[in-house]
Amino acid sequence: MTVATAFAGMKRVVPVVFKAGCPDCRGRFELAASALRLAIGASSRTTFYSFTCPECGTAVRKPAGERIVELLTDGGVSTLRLHSTV
């Protein structure tokens, strides 16, 4: 079997990109999934995503509701599950 035969039925994979903005410099840009991190906590206050602004270098942290969590996880963003210590 040749490589061409083995991969004949496969489609080209398009990388996922996410639109984001920086609250400091007001820059608007697209980020690859590898540039984002998602933290899922026990509440909405402890569930957020973060990235470093490619324009000004600021560490940005934004809240992530259920829909954002779904989109980011489906898009391959690295996820950290936070556990509460009660």
PDB file of N, CA and C in Angstrom:
ATOM      1  N   MET A   1       0.852  -1.171   0.000  1.00  0.00           N
ATOM      2  CA  MET A   1       0.000   0.000   0.000  1.00  0.00           C
ATOM      3  C   MET A   1       0.901   1.238   0.000  1.00  0.00           C
ATOM      4  N   THR A   2       0.571   2.197  -0.820  1.00  0.00           N
ATOM      5  CA  THR A   2       1.337   3.443  -0.877  1.00  0.00           C
ATOM      6  C   THR A   2       0.778   4.449   0.122  1.00  0.00           C
ATOM      7  N   VAL A   3       1.560   5.461   0.399  1.00  0.00           N
ATOM      8  CA  VAL A   3       1.112   6.528   1.292  1.00  0.00           C
ATOM      9  C   VAL A   3      -0.115   7.218   0.710  1.00  0.00           C
ATOM     10  N   ALA A   4      -0.105   7.463  -0.587  1.00  0.00           N
ATOM     11  CA  ALA A   4      -1.243   8.116  -1.246  1.00  0.00           C
ATOM     12  C   ALA A   4      -2.510   7.292  -1.078  1.00  0.00           C
ATOM     13  N   THR A   5      -2.400   5.989  -1.179  1.00  0.00           N
ATOM     14  CA  THR A   5      -3.556   5.112  -1.018  1.00  0.00           C
ATOM     15  C   THR A   5      -4.045   5.131   0.429  1.00  0.00           C
ATOM     16  N   ALA A   6      -3.119   5.090   1.363  1.00  0.00           N
ATOM     17  CA  ALA A   6      -3.478   5.048   2.780  1.00  0.00           C
ATOM     18  C   ALA A   6      -4.216   6.310   3.229  1.00  0.00           C
ATOM     19  N   PHE A   7      -3.830   7.447   2.675  1.00  0.00           N
ATOM     20  CA  PHE A   7      -4.425   8.713   3.096  1.00  0.00           C
ATOM     21  C   PHE A   7      -5.430   9.271   2.092  1.00  0.00           C
ATOM     22  N   ALA A   8      -5.837   8.495   1.126  1.00  0.00           N
ATOM     23  CA  ALA A   8      -6.718   8.968   0.055  1.00  0.00           C
ATOM     24  C   ALA A   8      -8.067   9.485   0.567  1.00  0.00           C
ATOM     25  N   GLY A   9      -8.633   8.872   1.586  1.00  0.00           N
ATOM     26  CA  GLY A   9      -9.954   9.266   2.076  1.00  0.00           C
ATOM     27  C   GLY A   9      -9.929  10.369   3.117  1.00  0.00           C
ATOM     28  N   MET A  10      -8.762  10.776   3.541  1.00  0.00           N
ATOM     29  CA  MET A  10      -8.666  11.788   4.603  1.00  0.00           C
ATOM     30  C   MET A  10      -8.805  13.195   4.035  1.00  0.00           C
ATOM     31  N   LYS A  11      -9.408  14.039   4.822  1.00  0.00           N
ATOM     32  CA  LYS A  11      -9.549  15.439   4.453  1.00  0.00           C
ATOM     33  C   LYS A  11      -8.455  16.246   5.135  1.00  0.00           C
ATOM     34  N   ARG A  12      -8.159  17.376   4.575  1.00  0.00           N
ATOM     35  CA  ARG A  12      -7.167  18.263   5.154  1.00  0.00           C
ATOM     36  C   ARG A  12      -7.725  18.866   6.441  1.00  0.00           C
ATOM     37  N   VAL A  13      -6.906  18.899   7.464  1.00  0.00           N
ATOM     38  CA  VAL A  13      -7.321  19.449   8.751  1.00  0.00           C
ATOM     39  C   VAL A  13      -6.957  20.927   8.800  1.00  0.00           C
ATOM     40  N   VAL A  14      -7.944  21.742   9.096  1.00  0.00           N
ATOM     41  CA  VAL A  14      -7.733  23.185   9.192  1.00  0.00           C
ATOM     42  C   VAL A  14      -7.541  23.522  10.667  1.00  0.00           C
ATOM     43  N   PRO A  15      -6.451  24.211  11.018  1.00  0.00           N
ATOM     44  CA  PRO A  15      -6.234  24.549  12.426  1.00  0.00           C
ATOM     45  C   PRO A  15      -7.331  25.483  12.949  1.00  0.00           C
ATOM     46  N   VAL A  16      -7.693  25.289  14.199  1.00  0.00           N
ATOM     47  CA  VAL A  16      -8.703  26.120  14.837  1.00  0.00           C
ATOM     48  C   VAL A  16      -8.040  27.393  15.347  1.00  0.00           C
ATOM     49  N   VAL A  17      -8.664  28.531  15.096  1.00  0.00           N
ATOM     50  CA  VAL A  17      -8.192  29.805  15.648  1.00  0.00           C
ATOM     51  C   VAL A  17      -9.353  30.481  16.368  1.00  0.00           C
ATOM     52  N   PHE A  18      -9.007  31.227  17.392  1.00  0.00           N
ATOM     53  CA  PHE A  18     -10.003  31.930  18.194  1.00  0.00           C
ATOM     54  C   PHE A  18      -9.744  33.425  18.119  1.00  0.00           C
ATOM     55  N   LYS A  19     -10.803  34.202  17.991  1.00  0.00           N
ATOM     56  CA  LYS A  19     -10.677  35.665  18.006  1.00  0.00           C
ATOM     57  C   LYS A  19     -10.621  36.099  19.467  1.00  0.00           C
ATOM     58  N   ALA A  20      -9.729  37.040  19.741  1.00  0.00           N
ATOM     59  CA  ALA A  20      -9.567  37.528  21.109  1.00  0.00           C
ATOM     60  C   ALA A  20      -9.207  39.001  21.073  1.00  0.00           C
ATOM     61  N   GLY A  21      -9.290  39.627  22.230  1.00  0.00           N
ATOM     62  CA  GLY A  21      -8.938  41.026  22.353  1.00  0.00           C
ATOM     63  C   GLY A  21      -8.241  41.292  23.668  1.00  0.00           C
ATOM     64  N   CYS A  22      -7.395  42.290  23.676  1.00  0.00           N
ATOM     65  CA  CYS A  22      -6.657  42.666  24.876  1.00  0.00           C
ATOM     66  C   CYS A  22      -7.307  43.887  25.517  1.00  0.00           C
ATOM     67  N   PRO A  23      -7.641  43.812  26.801  1.00  0.00           N
ATOM     68  CA  PRO A  23      -8.251  44.962  27.464  1.00  0.00           C
ATOM     69  C   PRO A  23      -7.263  46.108  27.710  1.00  0.00           C
ATOM     70  N   ASP A  24      -5.965  45.813  27.691  1.00  0.00           N
ATOM     71  CA  ASP A  24      -4.970  46.862  27.931  1.00  0.00           C
ATOM     72  C   ASP A  24      -4.685  47.691  26.685  1.00  0.00           C
ATOM     73  N   CYS A  25      -4.248  47.024  25.606  1.00  0.00           N
ATOM     74  CA  CYS A  25      -3.864  47.776  24.397  1.00  0.00           C
ATOM     75  C   CYS A  25      -4.997  47.859  23.374  1.00  0.00           C
ATOM     76  N   ARG A  26      -6.109  47.183  23.650  1.00  0.00           N
ATOM     77  CA  ARG A  26      -7.282  47.158  22.764  1.00  0.00           C
ATOM     78  C   ARG A  26      -7.010  46.447  21.431  1.00  0.00           C
ATOM     79  N   GLY A  27      -5.934  45.676  21.383  1.00  0.00           N
ATOM     80  CA  GLY A  27      -5.612  44.924  20.175  1.00  0.00           C
ATOM     81  C   GLY A  27      -6.624  43.819  19.922  1.00  0.00           C
ATOM     82  N   ARG A  28      -6.892  43.529  18.662  1.00  0.00           N
ATOM     83  CA  ARG A  28      -7.789  42.441  18.248  1.00  0.00           C
ATOM     84  C   ARG A  28      -6.953  41.514  17.389  1.00  0.00           C
ATOM     85  N   PHE A  29      -7.047  40.204  17.622  1.00  0.00           N
ATOM     86  CA  PHE A  29      -6.192  39.261  16.932  1.00  0.00           C
ATOM     87  C   PHE A  29      -6.800  37.873  16.974  1.00  0.00           C
ATOM     88  N   GLU A  30      -6.191  36.943  16.283  1.00  0.00           N
ATOM     89  CA  GLU A  30      -6.587  35.541  16.299  1.00  0.00           C
ATOM     90  C   GLU A  30      -5.477  34.748  16.972  1.00  0.00           C
ATOM     91  N   LEU A  31      -5.883  33.778  17.794  1.00  0.00           N
ATOM     92  CA  LEU A  31      -4.933  32.934  18.515  1.00  0.00           C
ATOM     93  C   LEU A  31      -5.190  31.469  18.204  1.00  0.00           C
ATOM     94  N   ALA A  32      -4.132  30.709  18.084  1.00  0.00           N
ATOM     95  CA  ALA A  32      -4.243  29.254  17.935  1.00  0.00           C
ATOM     96  C   ALA A  32      -4.627  28.662  19.282  1.00  0.00           C
ATOM     97  N   ALA A  33      -5.188  27.474  19.263  1.00  0.00           N
ATOM     98  CA  ALA A  33      -5.580  26.803  20.502  1.00  0.00           C
ATOM     99  C   ALA A  33      -4.400  26.665  21.454  1.00  0.00           C
ATOM    100  N   SER A  34      -3.213  26.483  20.918  1.00  0.00           N
ATOM    101  CA  SER A  34      -2.022  26.315  21.759  1.00  0.00           C
ATOM    102  C   SER A  34      -1.637  27.582  22.513  1.00  0.00           C
ATOM    103  N   ALA A  35      -2.161  28.739  22.119  1.00  0.00           N
ATOM    104  CA  ALA A  35      -1.849  30.009  22.783  1.00  0.00           C
ATOM    105  C   ALA A  35      -2.794  30.306  23.943  1.00  0.00           C
ATOM    106  N   LEU A  36      -3.829  29.486  24.110  1.00  0.00           N
ATOM    107  CA  LEU A  36      -4.826  29.707  25.157  1.00  0.00           C
ATOM    108  C   LEU A  36      -4.732  28.619  26.222  1.00  0.00           C
ATOM    109  N   ARG A  37      -5.165  28.960  27.438  1.00  0.00           N
ATOM    110  CA  ARG A  37      -5.289  28.003  28.527  1.00  0.00           C
ATOM    111  C   ARG A  37      -6.668  28.193  29.141  1.00  0.00           C
ATOM    112  N   LEU A  38      -7.295  27.090  29.503  1.00  0.00           N
ATOM    113  CA  LEU A  38      -8.624  27.119  30.114  1.00  0.00           C
ATOM    114  C   LEU A  38      -8.541  26.496  31.495  1.00  0.00           C
ATOM    115  N   ALA A  39      -9.065  27.198  32.494  1.00  0.00           N
ATOM    116  CA  ALA A  39      -9.131  26.680  33.860  1.00  0.00           C
ATOM    117  C   ALA A  39     -10.598  26.540  34.231  1.00  0.00           C
ATOM    118  N   ILE A  40     -10.982  25.335  34.636  1.00  0.00           N
ATOM    119  CA  ILE A  40     -12.369  25.074  35.012  1.00  0.00           C
ATOM    120  C   ILE A  40     -12.424  24.842  36.513  1.00  0.00           C
ATOM    121  N   GLY A  41     -13.118  25.749  37.188  1.00  0.00           N
ATOM    122  CA  GLY A  41     -13.235  25.664  38.634  1.00  0.00           C
ATOM    123  C   GLY A  41     -14.630  25.240  39.064  1.00  0.00           C
ATOM    124  N   ALA A  42     -14.863  25.313  40.354  1.00  0.00           N
ATOM    125  CA  ALA A  42     -16.133  24.888  40.925  1.00  0.00           C
ATOM    126  C   ALA A  42     -17.249  25.908  40.718  1.00  0.00           C
ATOM    127  N   SER A  43     -16.885  27.144  40.353  1.00  0.00           N
ATOM    128  CA  SER A  43     -17.900  28.181  40.170  1.00  0.00           C
ATOM    129  C   SER A  43     -17.542  29.032  38.955  1.00  0.00           C
ATOM    130  N   SER A  44     -18.447  29.939  38.611  1.00  0.00           N
ATOM    131  CA  SER A  44     -18.186  30.831  37.486  1.00  0.00           C
ATOM    132  C   SER A  44     -17.021  31.780  37.791  1.00  0.00           C
ATOM    133  N   ARG A  45     -16.777  32.079  39.065  1.00  0.00           N
ATOM    134  CA  ARG A  45     -15.651  32.949  39.436  1.00  0.00           C
ATOM    135  C   ARG A  45     -14.312  32.277  39.221  1.00  0.00           C
ATOM    136  N   THR A  46     -14.288  30.957  39.265  1.00  0.00           N
ATOM    137  CA  THR A  46     -13.023  30.236  39.141  1.00  0.00           C
ATOM    138  C   THR A  46     -12.891  29.510  37.807  1.00  0.00           C
ATOM    139  N   THR A  47     -13.746  29.842  36.851  1.00  0.00           N
ATOM    140  CA  THR A  47     -13.650  29.280  35.505  1.00  0.00           C
ATOM    141  C   THR A  47     -13.291  30.421  34.560  1.00  0.00           C
ATOM    142  N   PHE A  48     -12.139  30.281  33.902  1.00  0.00           N
ATOM    143  CA  PHE A  48     -11.641  31.364  33.067  1.00  0.00           C
ATOM    144  C   PHE A  48     -10.694  30.815  32.005  1.00  0.00           C
ATOM    145  N   TYR A  49     -10.414  31.660  31.011  1.00  0.00           N
ATOM    146  CA  TYR A  49      -9.376  31.333  30.043  1.00  0.00           C
ATOM    147  C   TYR A  49      -8.348  32.446  30.073  1.00  0.00           C
ATOM    148  N   SER A  50      -7.135  32.113  29.656  1.00  0.00           N
ATOM    149  CA  SER A  50      -6.071  33.097  29.699  1.00  0.00           C
ATOM    150  C   SER A  50      -5.153  32.953  28.492  1.00  0.00           C
ATOM    151  N   PHE A  51      -4.462  34.044  28.203  1.00  0.00           N
ATOM    152  CA  PHE A  51      -3.502  34.079  27.107  1.00  0.00           C
ATOM    153  C   PHE A  51      -2.598  35.288  27.306  1.00  0.00           C
ATOM    154  N   THR A  52      -1.514  35.333  26.567  1.00  0.00           N
ATOM    155  CA  THR A  52      -0.626  36.486  26.569  1.00  0.00           C
ATOM    156  C   THR A  52      -0.886  37.272  25.299  1.00  0.00           C
ATOM    157  N   CYS A  53      -1.139  38.562  25.440  1.00  0.00           N
ATOM    158  CA  CYS A  53      -1.411  39.412  24.282  1.00  0.00           C
ATOM    159  C   CYS A  53      -0.185  39.420  23.372  1.00  0.00           C
ATOM    160  N   PRO A  54      -0.363  39.054  22.103  1.00  0.00           N
ATOM    161  CA  PRO A  54       0.778  39.044  21.187  1.00  0.00           C
ATOM    162  C   PRO A  54       1.244  40.445  20.793  1.00  0.00           C
ATOM    163  N   GLU A  55       0.444  41.460  21.092  1.00  0.00           N
ATOM    164  CA  GLU A  55       0.810  42.821  20.711  1.00  0.00           C
ATOM    165  C   GLU A  55       1.544  43.569  21.817  1.00  0.00           C
ATOM    166  N   CYS A  56       1.097  43.411  23.077  1.00  0.00           N
ATOM    167  CA  CYS A  56       1.729  44.173  24.161  1.00  0.00           C
ATOM    168  C   CYS A  56       2.354  43.289  25.238  1.00  0.00           C
ATOM    169  N   GLY A  57       2.104  41.986  25.185  1.00  0.00           N
ATOM    170  CA  GLY A  57       2.717  41.069  26.142  1.00  0.00           C
ATOM    171  C   GLY A  57       2.009  40.949  27.475  1.00  0.00           C
ATOM    172  N   THR A  58       0.850  41.583  27.623  1.00  0.00           N
ATOM    173  CA  THR A  58       0.094  41.529  28.861  1.00  0.00           C
ATOM    174  C   THR A  58      -0.529  40.145  29.060  1.00  0.00           C
ATOM    175  N   ALA A  59      -0.485  39.641  30.293  1.00  0.00           N
ATOM    176  CA  ALA A  59      -1.181  38.404  30.634  1.00  0.00           C
ATOM    177  C   ALA A  59      -2.663  38.748  30.792  1.00  0.00           C
ATOM    178  N   VAL A  60      -3.510  38.109  30.003  1.00  0.00           N
ATOM    179  CA  VAL A  60      -4.949  38.408  29.997  1.00  0.00           C
ATOM    180  C   VAL A  60      -5.705  37.216  30.562  1.00  0.00           C
ATOM    181  N   ARG A  61      -6.662  37.504  31.428  1.00  0.00           N
ATOM    182  CA  ARG A  61      -7.518  36.476  32.028  1.00  0.00           C
ATOM    183  C   ARG A  61      -8.960  36.936  31.896  1.00  0.00           C
ATOM    184  N   LYS A  62      -9.802  36.078  31.293  1.00  0.00           N
ATOM    185  CA  LYS A  62     -11.203  36.443  31.077  1.00  0.00           C
ATOM    186  C   LYS A  62     -12.112  35.319  31.573  1.00  0.00           C
ATOM    187  N   PRO A  63     -13.300  35.673  32.079  1.00  0.00           N
ATOM    188  CA  PRO A  63     -14.232  34.648  32.546  1.00  0.00           C
ATOM    189  C   PRO A  63     -14.718  33.787  31.380  1.00  0.00           C
ATOM    190  N   ALA A  64     -15.018  32.533  31.685  1.00  0.00           N
ATOM    191  CA  ALA A  64     -15.504  31.605  30.658  1.00  0.00           C
ATOM    192  C   ALA A  64     -16.796  30.957  31.130  1.00  0.00           C
ATOM    193  N   GLY A  65     -17.885  31.312  30.463  1.00  0.00           N
ATOM    194  CA  GLY A  65     -19.166  30.676  30.743  1.00  0.00           C
ATOM    195  C   GLY A  65     -19.225  29.311  30.069  1.00  0.00           C
ATOM    196  N   GLU A  66     -20.362  28.658  30.203  1.00  0.00           N
ATOM    197  CA  GLU A  66     -20.522  27.302  29.668  1.00  0.00           C
ATOM    198  C   GLU A  66     -20.250  27.220  28.167  1.00  0.00           C
ATOM    199  N   ARG A  67     -20.743  28.165  27.407  1.00  0.00           N
ATOM    200  CA  ARG A  67     -20.560  28.134  25.948  1.00  0.00           C
ATOM    201  C   ARG A  67     -19.090  28.328  25.564  1.00  0.00           C
ATOM    202  N   ILE A  68     -18.413  29.242  26.231  1.00  0.00           N
ATOM    203  CA  ILE A  68     -16.988  29.470  25.965  1.00  0.00           C
ATOM    204  C   ILE A  68     -16.192  28.211  26.314  1.00  0.00           C
ATOM    205  N   VAL A  69     -16.504  27.600  27.439  1.00  0.00           N
ATOM    206  CA  VAL A  69     -15.818  26.358  27.832  1.00  0.00           C
ATOM    207  C   VAL A  69     -15.998  25.293  26.754  1.00  0.00           C
ATOM    208  N   GLU A  70     -17.218  25.160  26.268  1.00  0.00           N
ATOM    209  CA  GLU A  70     -17.511  24.168  25.221  1.00  0.00           C
ATOM    210  C   GLU A  70     -16.710  24.452  23.947  1.00  0.00           C
ATOM    211  N   LEU A  71     -16.712  25.696  23.507  1.00  0.00           N
ATOM    212  CA  LEU A  71     -15.984  26.062  22.289  1.00  0.00           C
ATOM    213  C   LEU A  71     -14.475  25.838  22.433  1.00  0.00           C
ATOM    214  N   LEU A  72     -13.922  26.246  23.563  1.00  0.00           N
ATOM    215  CA  LEU A  72     -12.485  26.102  23.767  1.00  0.00           C
ATOM    216  C   LEU A  72     -12.062  24.644  23.878  1.00  0.00           C
ATOM    217  N   THR A  73     -12.830  23.841  24.611  1.00  0.00           N
ATOM    218  CA  THR A  73     -12.459  22.428  24.741  1.00  0.00           C
ATOM    219  C   THR A  73     -12.625  21.699  23.413  1.00  0.00           C
ATOM    220  N   ASP A  74     -13.689  22.002  22.676  1.00  0.00           N
ATOM    221  CA  ASP A  74     -13.878  21.384  21.358  1.00  0.00           C
ATOM    222  C   ASP A  74     -12.782  21.805  20.377  1.00  0.00           C
ATOM    223  N   GLY A  75     -12.222  22.990  20.582  1.00  0.00           N
ATOM    224  CA  GLY A  75     -11.182  23.505  19.707  1.00  0.00           C
ATOM    225  C   GLY A  75      -9.776  23.061  20.078  1.00  0.00           C
ATOM    226  N   GLY A  76      -9.656  22.256  21.131  1.00  0.00           N
ATOM    227  CA  GLY A  76      -8.357  21.703  21.497  1.00  0.00           C
ATOM    228  C   GLY A  76      -7.532  22.530  22.458  1.00  0.00           C
ATOM    229  N   VAL A  77      -8.143  23.468  23.167  1.00  0.00           N
ATOM    230  CA  VAL A  77      -7.409  24.282  24.135  1.00  0.00           C
ATOM    231  C   VAL A  77      -7.071  23.437  25.357  1.00  0.00           C
ATOM    232  N   SER A  78      -5.835  23.563  25.853  1.00  0.00           N
ATOM    233  CA  SER A  78      -5.415  22.840  27.051  1.00  0.00           C
ATOM    234  C   SER A  78      -6.271  23.266  28.230  1.00  0.00           C
ATOM    235  N   THR A  79      -6.728  22.272  28.998  1.00  0.00           N
ATOM    236  CA  THR A  79      -7.650  22.531  30.099  1.00  0.00           C
ATOM    237  C   THR A  79      -7.071  22.057  31.418  1.00  0.00           C
ATOM    238  N   LEU A  80      -7.220  22.891  32.432  1.00  0.00           N
ATOM    239  CA  LEU A  80      -6.811  22.557  33.788  1.00  0.00           C
ATOM    240  C   LEU A  80      -8.071  22.553  34.639  1.00  0.00           C
ATOM    241  N   ARG A  81      -8.308  21.465  35.331  1.00  0.00           N
ATOM    242  CA  ARG A  81      -9.470  21.389  36.221  1.00  0.00           C
ATOM    243  C   ARG A  81      -9.021  21.737  37.622  1.00  0.00           C
ATOM    244  N   LEU A  82      -9.607  22.789  38.185  1.00  0.00           N
ATOM    245  CA  LEU A  82      -9.256  23.243  39.530  1.00  0.00           C
ATOM    246  C   LEU A  82     -10.141  22.536  40.547  1.00  0.00           C
ATOM    247  N   HIS A  83      -9.555  22.142  41.655  1.00  0.00           N
ATOM    248  CA  HIS A  83     -10.302  21.471  42.715  1.00  0.00           C
ATOM    249  C   HIS A  83     -10.325  22.367  43.931  1.00  0.00           C
ATOM    250  N   SER A  84     -11.475  22.452  44.586  1.00  0.00           N
ATOM    251  CA  SER A  84     -11.574  23.266  45.787  1.00  0.00           C
ATOM    252  C   SER A  84     -11.096  22.453  46.980  1.00  0.00           C
ATOM    253  N   THR A  85     -10.546  23.139  47.938  1.00  0.00           N
ATOM    254  CA  THR A  85     -10.120  22.476  49.180  1.00  0.00           C
ATOM    255  C   THR A  85     -11.072  22.912  50.275  1.00  0.00           C
ATOM    256  N   VAL A  86     -11.994  22.060  50.607  1.00  0.00           N
ATOM    257  CA  VAL A  86     -13.035  22.379  51.593  1.00  0.00           C
ATOM    258  C   VAL A  86     -12.713  21.718  52.897  1.00  0.00           C
TER     259      VAL A  86
END
